């Protein structure tokens, strides 16, 4: 069935119920059709998957090229080469950071003004830029039978408290309120697997000598201890969809990242809302407001460092078990991944934002994390990630780097490293330094007996679940608001004519490339094209092709050349893109008839089109997903590399004597459909794009915590793209392809998303083309079938626009 007219657009919705009842939805019923495809492709014999030939000698190269001699798994080598490339980029990025800073060390005031733009950019990438909810006082958490005062000692009272942070998001924890006027005001942040009760001694779990919140309260400080989202996976999922083994922190991170926010940013906001209150409380009834400090360990140390970097009201920061070189951020748990972080900030640069205020770095054992909760029946999909204690020499190296960044600043910044890299946090030396820098003249008090819990049968999981649910709902609210944020961004596009549309969307194309996808420089090596004949069919010949892009990075694929090209004739090209875990042979080998691809590159070559089937690097499971982890802190993504590989391919194809460079089209399935939305939106040399088995309401697909189609419940942790939800859905990407032709191919039984999502999003694509008078350049074809190339309406679309 081929749908061209607007009146037929919603026909998939009418057919949906009957189609599903008759056939069911193939693959992972949640969202992992790409993974089902990958598993199926894993059964292809290695000889068929790795090379295009059997054991025969290599055939001759394509005229004008040199022989391709590389053997083995060329796809695996591509992934390994990109990995080496990203390692070099990561190693070199610190030397480039200085260009992002204009530090003025002549005075404190001049320095604060000079680093303000860096502070604001940090606020943006942490997703901590939203206005906080104003409030006047902490709320006491109590019931008729459970008091708010949950414990006390002769030195302080322990109160259960709550305070608003963002719409629908509260912070909760404990307040240790001294019986004397507060000597300092402190936000004490536990590691996320410690409860506030553990850190103050109300509950077991933290040795007494590491209960730094209690020690500071015993020394006369007012101490606010927020609860943090932990690393368990208890609530990560839904009973009516599926549960995962994602740590709670990862589950929230994934949805927030797509919406330009971050769990780190949300918890920093909780800290800063606490600072808002402490600032007011410190001015009450005292001649001078006491200093405000932040202290934390593990994830709490991370938050203390970021919060102090963002907010000059924090006079002193004590960071335990966190500071170190950050070049291996990619190997840490994914909830620490911050888009673009390393282009401007390592831990030393964060420390420089605290200067000249005091920073104490305590080197101790970090939380030892060997990975997410283990997979088990019904629970899987978490990203790998480990935390290990760094050598103390690494901590010292980062501290020295921080000193070098602010050398010459007056007053001289106070930066000290304590500890020997082992043992527990909150040792006496670190706490004494912290109190001294807070202006507390009294000595660190000797440990006293901890308060005793007064709440009968208190269960911290009730509070933890409430905090988790609030933050999940926060991401869903951001998702619902995303369409309005996108509309604001797109107001600059002028639809008065196709020419005006093309001109006024150029800045938006740059925004997608620079701010969402990430732009690497163009290829800097000669193409050095290597080829070899691998197929010799009655109507076409096939060549494996390899082209250089950068050192260690190449483009690779299979070119199919019809035999009947006449001298001087120039033919259109269709670039045929495989999906997840796929290879060029899946679409271009005449002996491989995949149930997903149906030899569509071969079939198009038999029709007289030149086809090229590239190898994209989304192959190798975690081996390629690590590439995304390595790229993100560099303000890059996997598609940053894919775009430049395709650019090199198009340059070469466009220069062939048999190719019409103005008629080079793209057609991709599944992950290849993701490529169809992004690469032609950025590379205008593609004259046409067809997205098969992927087009849908992409933001819901990545962020929804309710729908079974959502990537939030699956193992594709590389899917999230920072701030995409506020900038580009699939309709907006198609608007960047416009006025070039664009088509969607969709099977009713495709488990990627429901027909309703596809129809809803395509309505926005179709409306844009119609309003520009280009309705004949976009089509949606639906058919009764699964996640597969149908090759009926799409082939006609190619004929219509490439060979009119």
Coordinates of C-alpha atoms in Angstrom, one line a residue, residues 303-517:
X303 CA 28.0 17.3 43.7
X304 CA 30.0 19.4 46.3
X305 CA 32.6 20.2 43.6
X306 CA 30.1 21.1 40.9
X307 CA 27.9 23.1 43.4
X308 CA 30.8 25.2 44.6
X309 CA 32.0 25.8 41.1
X310 CA 28.6 27.1 40.1
X311 CA 27.8 29.2 43.2
X312 CA 30.2 31.7 44.8
X313 CA 28.0 31.8 47.9
X314 CA 29.7 28.5 49.0
X315 CA 32.7 29.8 50.8
X316 CA 34.5 26.5 51.4
X317 CA 34.3 23.1 49.8
X318 CA 35.6 19.8 51.0
X319 CA 35.6 17.1 48.3
X320 CA 36.4 13.6 49.4
X321 CA 37.0 10.5 47.2
X322 CA 36.4 12.2 43.8
X323 CA 39.0 14.6 42.4
X324 CA 41.3 13.1 39.8
X325 CA 42.1 13.4 36.1
X326 CA 38.9 13.0 34.2
X327 CA 40.1 11.6 30.8
X328 CA 38.6 8.2 31.6
X329 CA 35.2 9.6 32.2
X330 CA 33.9 7.3 29.6
X331 CA 34.7 4.3 31.8
X332 CA 32.8 5.6 34.8
X333 CA 29.1 4.9 35.3
X334 CA 27.1 6.6 32.6
X335 CA 25.2 8.8 35.0
X336 CA 28.4 10.8 35.3
X337 CA 28.6 11.4 31.5
X338 CA 28.4 15.1 30.8
X339 CA 28.1 16.4 27.2
X340 CA 31.0 18.6 26.1
X341 CA 32.6 18.5 29.6
X342 CA 36.2 17.8 28.7
X343 CA 36.3 20.5 26.0
X344 CA 36.3 23.1 28.8
X345 CA 36.5 21.4 32.2
X346 CA 38.5 18.8 34.0
X347 CA 38.5 18.7 37.8
X348 CA 41.2 21.3 37.8
X349 CA 39.1 23.8 35.8
X350 CA 36.2 23.2 38.2
X351 CA 38.5 23.9 41.0
X352 CA 39.6 27.2 39.3
X353 CA 35.9 28.3 39.3
X354 CA 36.0 27.9 43.1
X355 CA 39.1 30.0 43.5
X356 CA 39.9 32.1 45.4
X357 CA 37.5 30.5 47.8
X358 CA 38.8 27.5 49.7
X359 CA 38.9 24.0 48.3
X360 CA 40.1 21.0 50.3
X361 CA 40.6 17.8 48.4
X362 CA 40.7 14.6 50.5
X363 CA 42.3 11.7 48.9
X364 CA 40.8 8.5 50.2
X365 CA 39.2 5.3 49.0
X366 CA 36.4 6.0 46.6
X367 CA 33.2 3.9 46.4
X368 CA 34.2 0.7 44.7
X369 CA 31.8 0.1 41.8
X370 CA 32.4 -2.8 39.5
X371 CA 29.4 -2.3 37.3
X372 CA 25.6 -1.9 37.5
X373 CA 23.5 -4.3 39.5
X374 CA 24.0 -7.7 37.8
X375 CA 21.6 -8.8 35.0
X376 CA 19.0 -11.3 36.1
X377 CA 15.8 -12.7 34.9
X378 CA 13.6 -9.9 33.7
X379 CA 16.2 -7.2 34.4
X380 CA 18.9 -6.1 31.9
X381 CA 20.0 -3.2 29.8
X382 CA 22.2 -1.2 32.1
X383 CA 25.4 0.5 30.8
X384 CA 28.8 -0.7 32.0
X385 CA 30.8 1.6 34.2
X386 CA 33.3 1.3 37.1
X387 CA 34.7 3.4 39.9
X388 CA 38.1 2.7 41.3
X389 CA 40.3 4.6 43.7
X390 CA 42.9 6.6 41.7
X391 CA 46.6 6.6 42.8
X392 CA 47.3 9.6 45.0
X393 CA 49.8 10.8 42.5
X394 CA 46.9 11.3 40.0
X395 CA 45.0 13.4 42.6
X396 CA 48.2 15.4 43.2
X397 CA 48.6 16.0 39.5
X398 CA 45.1 17.4 39.1
X399 CA 45.5 19.6 42.2
X400 CA 48.8 21.0 40.9
X401 CA 47.2 21.6 37.5
X402 CA 44.5 23.6 39.4
X403 CA 47.1 25.7 41.2
X404 CA 48.7 26.5 37.9
X405 CA 45.5 27.8 36.4
X406 CA 45.1 30.5 39.1
X407 CA 48.7 31.3 39.9
X408 CA 49.1 35.0 40.4
X409 CA 45.5 35.6 41.6
X410 CA 45.1 37.8 44.6
X411 CA 44.1 36.8 47.2
X412 CA 45.9 33.5 46.7
X413 CA 43.4 30.7 46.4
X414 CA 43.4 28.2 49.3
X415 CA 43.8 24.7 47.8
X416 CA 45.0 21.8 49.9
X417 CA 45.2 18.1 49.4
X418 CA 44.8 15.9 52.5
X419 CA 44.8 12.1 53.0
X420 CA 47.0 9.4 51.6
X421 CA 44.6 7.9 49.0
X422 CA 43.3 5.2 51.3
X423 CA 40.8 4.8 54.1
X424 CA 37.5 6.5 54.9
X425 CA 36.5 10.1 54.2
X426 CA 36.0 12.8 56.8
X427 CA 39.3 12.4 58.6
X428 CA 40.2 14.9 61.4
X429 CA 42.8 16.7 59.3
X430 CA 40.3 17.5 56.5
X431 CA 37.6 18.5 58.9
X432 CA 39.9 20.8 60.9
X433 CA 41.0 22.6 57.7
X434 CA 37.4 22.9 56.6
X435 CA 36.3 24.4 59.9
X436 CA 39.3 26.8 60.0
X437 CA 38.4 28.1 56.5
X438 CA 34.8 28.5 57.6
X439 CA 36.1 30.8 60.3
X440 CA 35.4 28.5 63.2
X441 CA 38.1 29.2 65.8
X442 CA 37.1 26.4 68.1
X443 CA 38.8 23.0 67.7
X444 CA 37.1 20.1 66.1
X445 CA 35.0 18.6 68.8
X446 CA 35.8 15.1 70.1
X447 CA 33.3 12.5 68.9
X448 CA 30.2 12.1 71.1
X449 CA 27.6 9.5 71.2
X450 CA 25.3 9.7 68.2
X451 CA 21.6 10.6 68.4
X452 CA 19.2 7.7 68.6
X453 CA 16.4 7.3 66.0
X454 CA 13.0 8.2 67.4
X455 CA 10.8 7.1 64.4
X456 CA 9.5 3.7 65.0
X457 CA 10.1 1.3 62.0
X458 CA 11.4 4.2 59.9
X459 CA 12.0 3.0 56.3
X460 CA 14.3 5.2 54.2
X461 CA 13.0 3.5 51.0
X462 CA 9.7 5.4 51.3
X463 CA 11.6 8.7 51.0
X464 CA 14.0 7.2 48.3
X465 CA 11.0 6.1 46.2
X466 CA 9.4 9.5 46.5
X467 CA 12.6 11.2 45.4
X468 CA 13.0 8.8 42.5
X469 CA 9.4 9.2 41.3
X470 CA 9.6 12.9 41.5
X471 CA 12.7 13.1 39.3
X472 CA 11.2 10.6 36.8
X473 CA 8.1 12.7 36.5
X474 CA 10.3 15.8 36.1
X475 CA 11.8 14.2 33.0
X476 CA 8.3 13.4 31.7
X477 CA 7.2 17.0 32.2
X478 CA 10.3 18.2 30.3
X479 CA 9.3 15.7 27.5
X480 CA 5.8 17.2 27.3
X481 CA 7.2 20.7 27.2
X482 CA 9.7 19.8 24.5
X483 CA 7.4 20.5 21.6
X484 CA 6.9 24.1 22.8
X485 CA 10.7 24.6 23.2
X486 CA 11.2 23.3 19.7
X487 CA 8.6 25.7 18.3
X488 CA 10.4 28.6 19.9
X489 CA 13.7 27.6 18.4
X490 CA 12.1 27.2 14.9
X491 CA 10.4 30.6 14.8
X492 CA 13.4 31.8 12.9
X493 CA 12.6 29.6 9.9
X494 CA 10.7 31.5 7.2
X495 CA 8.3 29.4 5.1
X496 CA 7.4 32.2 2.6
X497 CA 9.1 30.2 -0.2
X498 CA 11.4 27.1 -0.6
X499 CA 14.3 29.5 -1.2
X500 CA 13.6 31.4 2.0
X501 CA 13.1 28.2 3.9
X502 CA 16.5 26.9 2.8
X503 CA 18.2 30.1 3.6
X504 CA 16.7 30.6 7.1
X505 CA 17.1 27.0 8.2
X506 CA 20.9 27.0 7.6
X507 CA 21.5 28.3 11.2
X508 CA 19.3 25.5 12.5
X509 CA 21.3 23.0 10.5
X510 CA 24.4 24.3 12.1
X511 CA 22.8 24.1 15.5
X512 CA 22.0 20.4 15.0
X513 CA 25.5 19.7 13.8
X514 CA 27.4 21.8 16.3
X515 CA 25.3 21.5 19.5
X516 CA 23.5 18.2 19.2
X517 CA 25.5 15.8 16.9

